[in-house]
Amino acid sequence: SVAAHGTQMMTQKSLFPVSVELAPTDAALLQDLLPELHIIGYMIEPFGNNTFVIQGTPADVLQGNEKHSLELLLEQFKHFTGDIKFSKREKLVRCMARQQAIKSGQSLQQKEMIALVEELFTCNTPNVTPTGSPTYIDFKEDYLDKMFQRL
């Protein structure tokens, strides 16, 4: 992704900045991540006492959902930190991608499904999700025959 490689993402400035108070450990983590968050489109200012003000978010974060989105991003990042092969920025981008993913049970129109598959195969790694799970399974005919006991 562009943000993972250093190019600044677009920021949607908030009409009404949102303040968020965090636990001390989360506040320290957020403070450490501020430069990376800025590159991926967040505008967050420290406000003292483990409180931060969200002045803007990446363009694809829904307005009114800024606080929840940031808290979820921090939570996902904390659980991602065991994997040392990714930079902080790459982990954040992967966490954001996971937030924006289509959820199980969400219905799509056929044109949306086709566009989704086309976009998937334009990715650098279309065969895995941001967390490393497979995005698709390629079934061979002989495997299907075996599964349905047609020999």
Short mmCIF file of C-alpha atoms in Angstrom, two decimals:
data_model
loop_
_atom_site.label_atom_id
_atom_site.label_comp_id
_atom_site.label_asym_id
_atom_site.label_seq_id
_atom_site.Cartn_x
_atom_site.Cartn_y
_atom_site.Cartn_z
CA SER A 1 0.00 0.00 0.00
CA VAL A 2 1.06 3.58 -0.54
CA ALA A 3 0.96 4.47 3.16
CA ALA A 4 3.09 1.47 4.06
CA HIS A 5 5.86 2.78 1.82
CA GLY A 6 6.01 6.35 3.07
CA THR A 7 3.66 8.40 0.91
CA GLN A 8 1.28 10.48 3.04
CA MET A 9 -2.37 9.44 2.85
CA MET A 10 -5.21 11.94 2.56
CA THR A 11 -6.67 13.27 5.80
CA GLN A 12 -10.32 14.21 6.32
CA LYS A 13 -10.29 17.08 8.82
CA SER A 14 -13.01 16.86 11.45
CA LEU A 15 -15.54 19.68 11.72
CA PHE A 16 -15.74 18.88 15.41
CA PRO A 17 -12.49 17.48 16.85
CA VAL A 18 -13.00 14.48 19.10
CA SER A 19 -11.15 13.98 22.37
CA VAL A 20 -10.22 10.53 23.58
CA GLU A 21 -8.92 9.61 27.01
CA LEU A 22 -6.84 6.44 27.16
CA ALA A 23 -5.37 4.18 29.80
CA PRO A 24 -1.75 5.20 30.56
CA THR A 25 -0.29 2.26 28.60
CA ASP A 26 -2.47 2.99 25.56
CA ALA A 27 -1.63 6.70 25.80
CA ALA A 28 2.09 5.85 25.77
CA LEU A 29 1.58 3.57 22.75
CA LEU A 30 -0.40 6.25 20.92
CA GLN A 31 2.26 8.86 21.68
CA ASP A 32 4.88 6.51 20.20
CA LEU A 33 2.78 5.88 17.08
CA LEU A 34 1.84 9.53 16.36
CA PRO A 35 4.42 10.04 13.55
CA GLU A 36 3.28 6.85 11.78
CA LEU A 37 -0.39 7.64 12.34
CA HIS A 38 0.16 11.07 10.77
CA ILE A 39 1.59 9.47 7.63
CA ILE A 40 -1.41 7.16 7.28
CA GLY A 41 -3.85 10.07 7.57
CA TYR A 42 -4.57 10.68 11.25
CA MET A 43 -4.21 14.17 12.75
CA ILE A 44 -3.95 13.61 16.50
CA GLU A 45 -2.68 16.08 19.08
CA PRO A 46 -1.69 15.28 22.68
CA PHE A 47 -3.95 17.15 25.10
CA GLY A 48 -2.35 16.11 28.40
CA ASN A 49 -3.34 13.60 31.08
CA ASN A 50 -3.57 10.61 28.69
CA THR A 51 -5.98 12.59 26.52
CA PHE A 52 -5.62 13.22 22.79
CA VAL A 53 -7.65 15.26 20.32
CA ILE A 54 -8.44 13.72 16.94
CA GLN A 55 -8.35 16.62 14.45
CA GLY A 56 -8.63 14.43 11.36
CA THR A 57 -8.72 10.85 10.15
CA PRO A 58 -7.91 8.91 6.98
CA ALA A 59 -10.52 9.69 4.35
CA ASP A 60 -12.12 6.23 4.58
CA VAL A 61 -12.90 6.46 8.33
CA LEU A 62 -16.55 7.38 8.81
CA GLN A 63 -17.13 10.75 10.44
CA GLY A 64 -18.56 10.24 13.91
CA ASN A 65 -16.63 6.97 14.24
CA GLU A 66 -13.20 8.50 14.89
CA LYS A 67 -12.84 7.55 18.55
CA HIS A 68 -13.97 3.95 18.09
CA SER A 69 -11.80 3.56 15.00
CA LEU A 70 -8.69 4.79 16.84
CA GLU A 71 -9.35 2.63 19.91
CA LEU A 72 -9.87 -0.43 17.71
CA LEU A 73 -6.71 0.36 15.74
CA LEU A 74 -4.66 0.56 18.95
CA GLU A 75 -6.16 -2.71 20.23
CA GLN A 76 -5.41 -4.52 16.97
CA PHE A 77 -1.89 -3.07 16.90
CA LYS A 78 -1.17 -4.34 20.42
CA HIS A 79 -2.09 -7.86 19.34
CA PHE A 80 -0.02 -7.55 16.16
CA THR A 81 3.24 -6.50 17.86
CA GLY A 82 4.56 -10.04 18.29
CA ASP A 83 5.33 -10.18 14.57
CA ILE A 84 8.65 -8.39 14.13
CA LYS A 85 8.94 -8.67 10.34
CA PHE A 86 6.68 -5.65 9.79
CA SER A 87 7.43 -2.01 10.55
CA LYS A 88 5.10 -0.04 12.83
CA ARG A 89 3.62 1.66 9.78
CA GLU A 90 3.03 -1.64 7.97
CA LYS A 91 1.31 -3.05 11.07
CA LEU A 92 -0.91 0.04 11.33
CA VAL A 93 -1.83 -0.14 7.64
CA ARG A 94 -2.65 -3.83 7.99
CA CYS A 95 -4.80 -3.11 11.06
CA MET A 96 -6.62 -0.36 9.14
CA ALA A 97 -7.21 -2.72 6.22
CA ARG A 98 -8.68 -5.24 8.61
CA GLN A 99 -11.06 -2.59 10.01
CA GLN A 100 -12.21 -1.64 6.51
CA ALA A 101 -12.71 -5.25 5.39
CA ILE A 102 -16.11 -6.53 4.41
CA LYS A 103 -17.59 -8.31 7.40
CA SER A 104 -18.95 -11.85 7.39
CA GLY A 105 -22.60 -11.90 6.42
CA GLN A 106 -22.45 -8.51 4.68
CA SER A 107 -24.25 -8.80 1.34
CA LEU A 108 -22.79 -7.37 -1.84
CA GLN A 109 -24.16 -6.73 -5.29
CA GLN A 110 -22.66 -8.83 -8.11
CA LYS A 111 -20.77 -5.83 -9.54
CA GLU A 112 -19.28 -5.18 -6.08
CA MET A 113 -18.14 -8.81 -5.86
CA ILE A 114 -16.54 -8.66 -9.31
CA ALA A 115 -14.79 -5.38 -8.47
CA LEU A 116 -13.56 -6.85 -5.18
CA VAL A 117 -12.00 -9.88 -6.91
CA GLU A 118 -10.44 -7.66 -9.59
CA GLU A 119 -8.96 -5.38 -6.91
CA LEU A 120 -7.70 -8.39 -4.95
CA PHE A 121 -5.61 -9.57 -7.88
CA THR A 122 -4.02 -6.14 -8.36
CA CYS A 123 -2.49 -6.41 -4.86
CA ASN A 124 1.17 -7.34 -4.32
CA THR A 125 0.10 -10.35 -2.24
CA PRO A 126 -3.42 -11.32 -3.32
CA ASN A 127 -3.25 -14.77 -1.76
CA VAL A 128 -3.19 -13.66 1.91
CA THR A 129 -5.04 -11.23 4.18
CA PRO A 130 -3.20 -8.53 6.18
CA THR A 131 -2.94 -11.05 9.03
CA GLY A 132 -1.60 -13.84 6.82
CA SER A 133 -4.76 -15.93 6.34
CA PRO A 134 -5.51 -17.21 2.83
CA THR A 135 -7.90 -15.09 0.75
CA TYR A 136 -8.97 -17.96 -1.48
CA ILE A 137 -8.54 -21.69 -1.99
CA ASP A 138 -7.82 -23.14 -5.42
CA PHE A 139 -9.63 -26.49 -5.70
CA LYS A 140 -8.37 -28.89 -8.36
CA GLU A 141 -10.88 -31.15 -10.09
CA ASP A 142 -9.27 -34.35 -8.78
CA TYR A 143 -9.53 -33.00 -5.22
CA LEU A 144 -13.23 -32.26 -5.68
CA ASP A 145 -13.77 -35.72 -7.18
CA LYS A 146 -12.07 -37.25 -4.15
CA MET A 147 -14.07 -35.12 -1.71
CA PHE A 148 -17.33 -36.17 -3.35
CA GLN A 149 -16.07 -39.73 -3.93
CA ARG A 150 -16.35 -39.55 -7.70
CA LEU A 151 -13.48 -41.61 -9.00
#
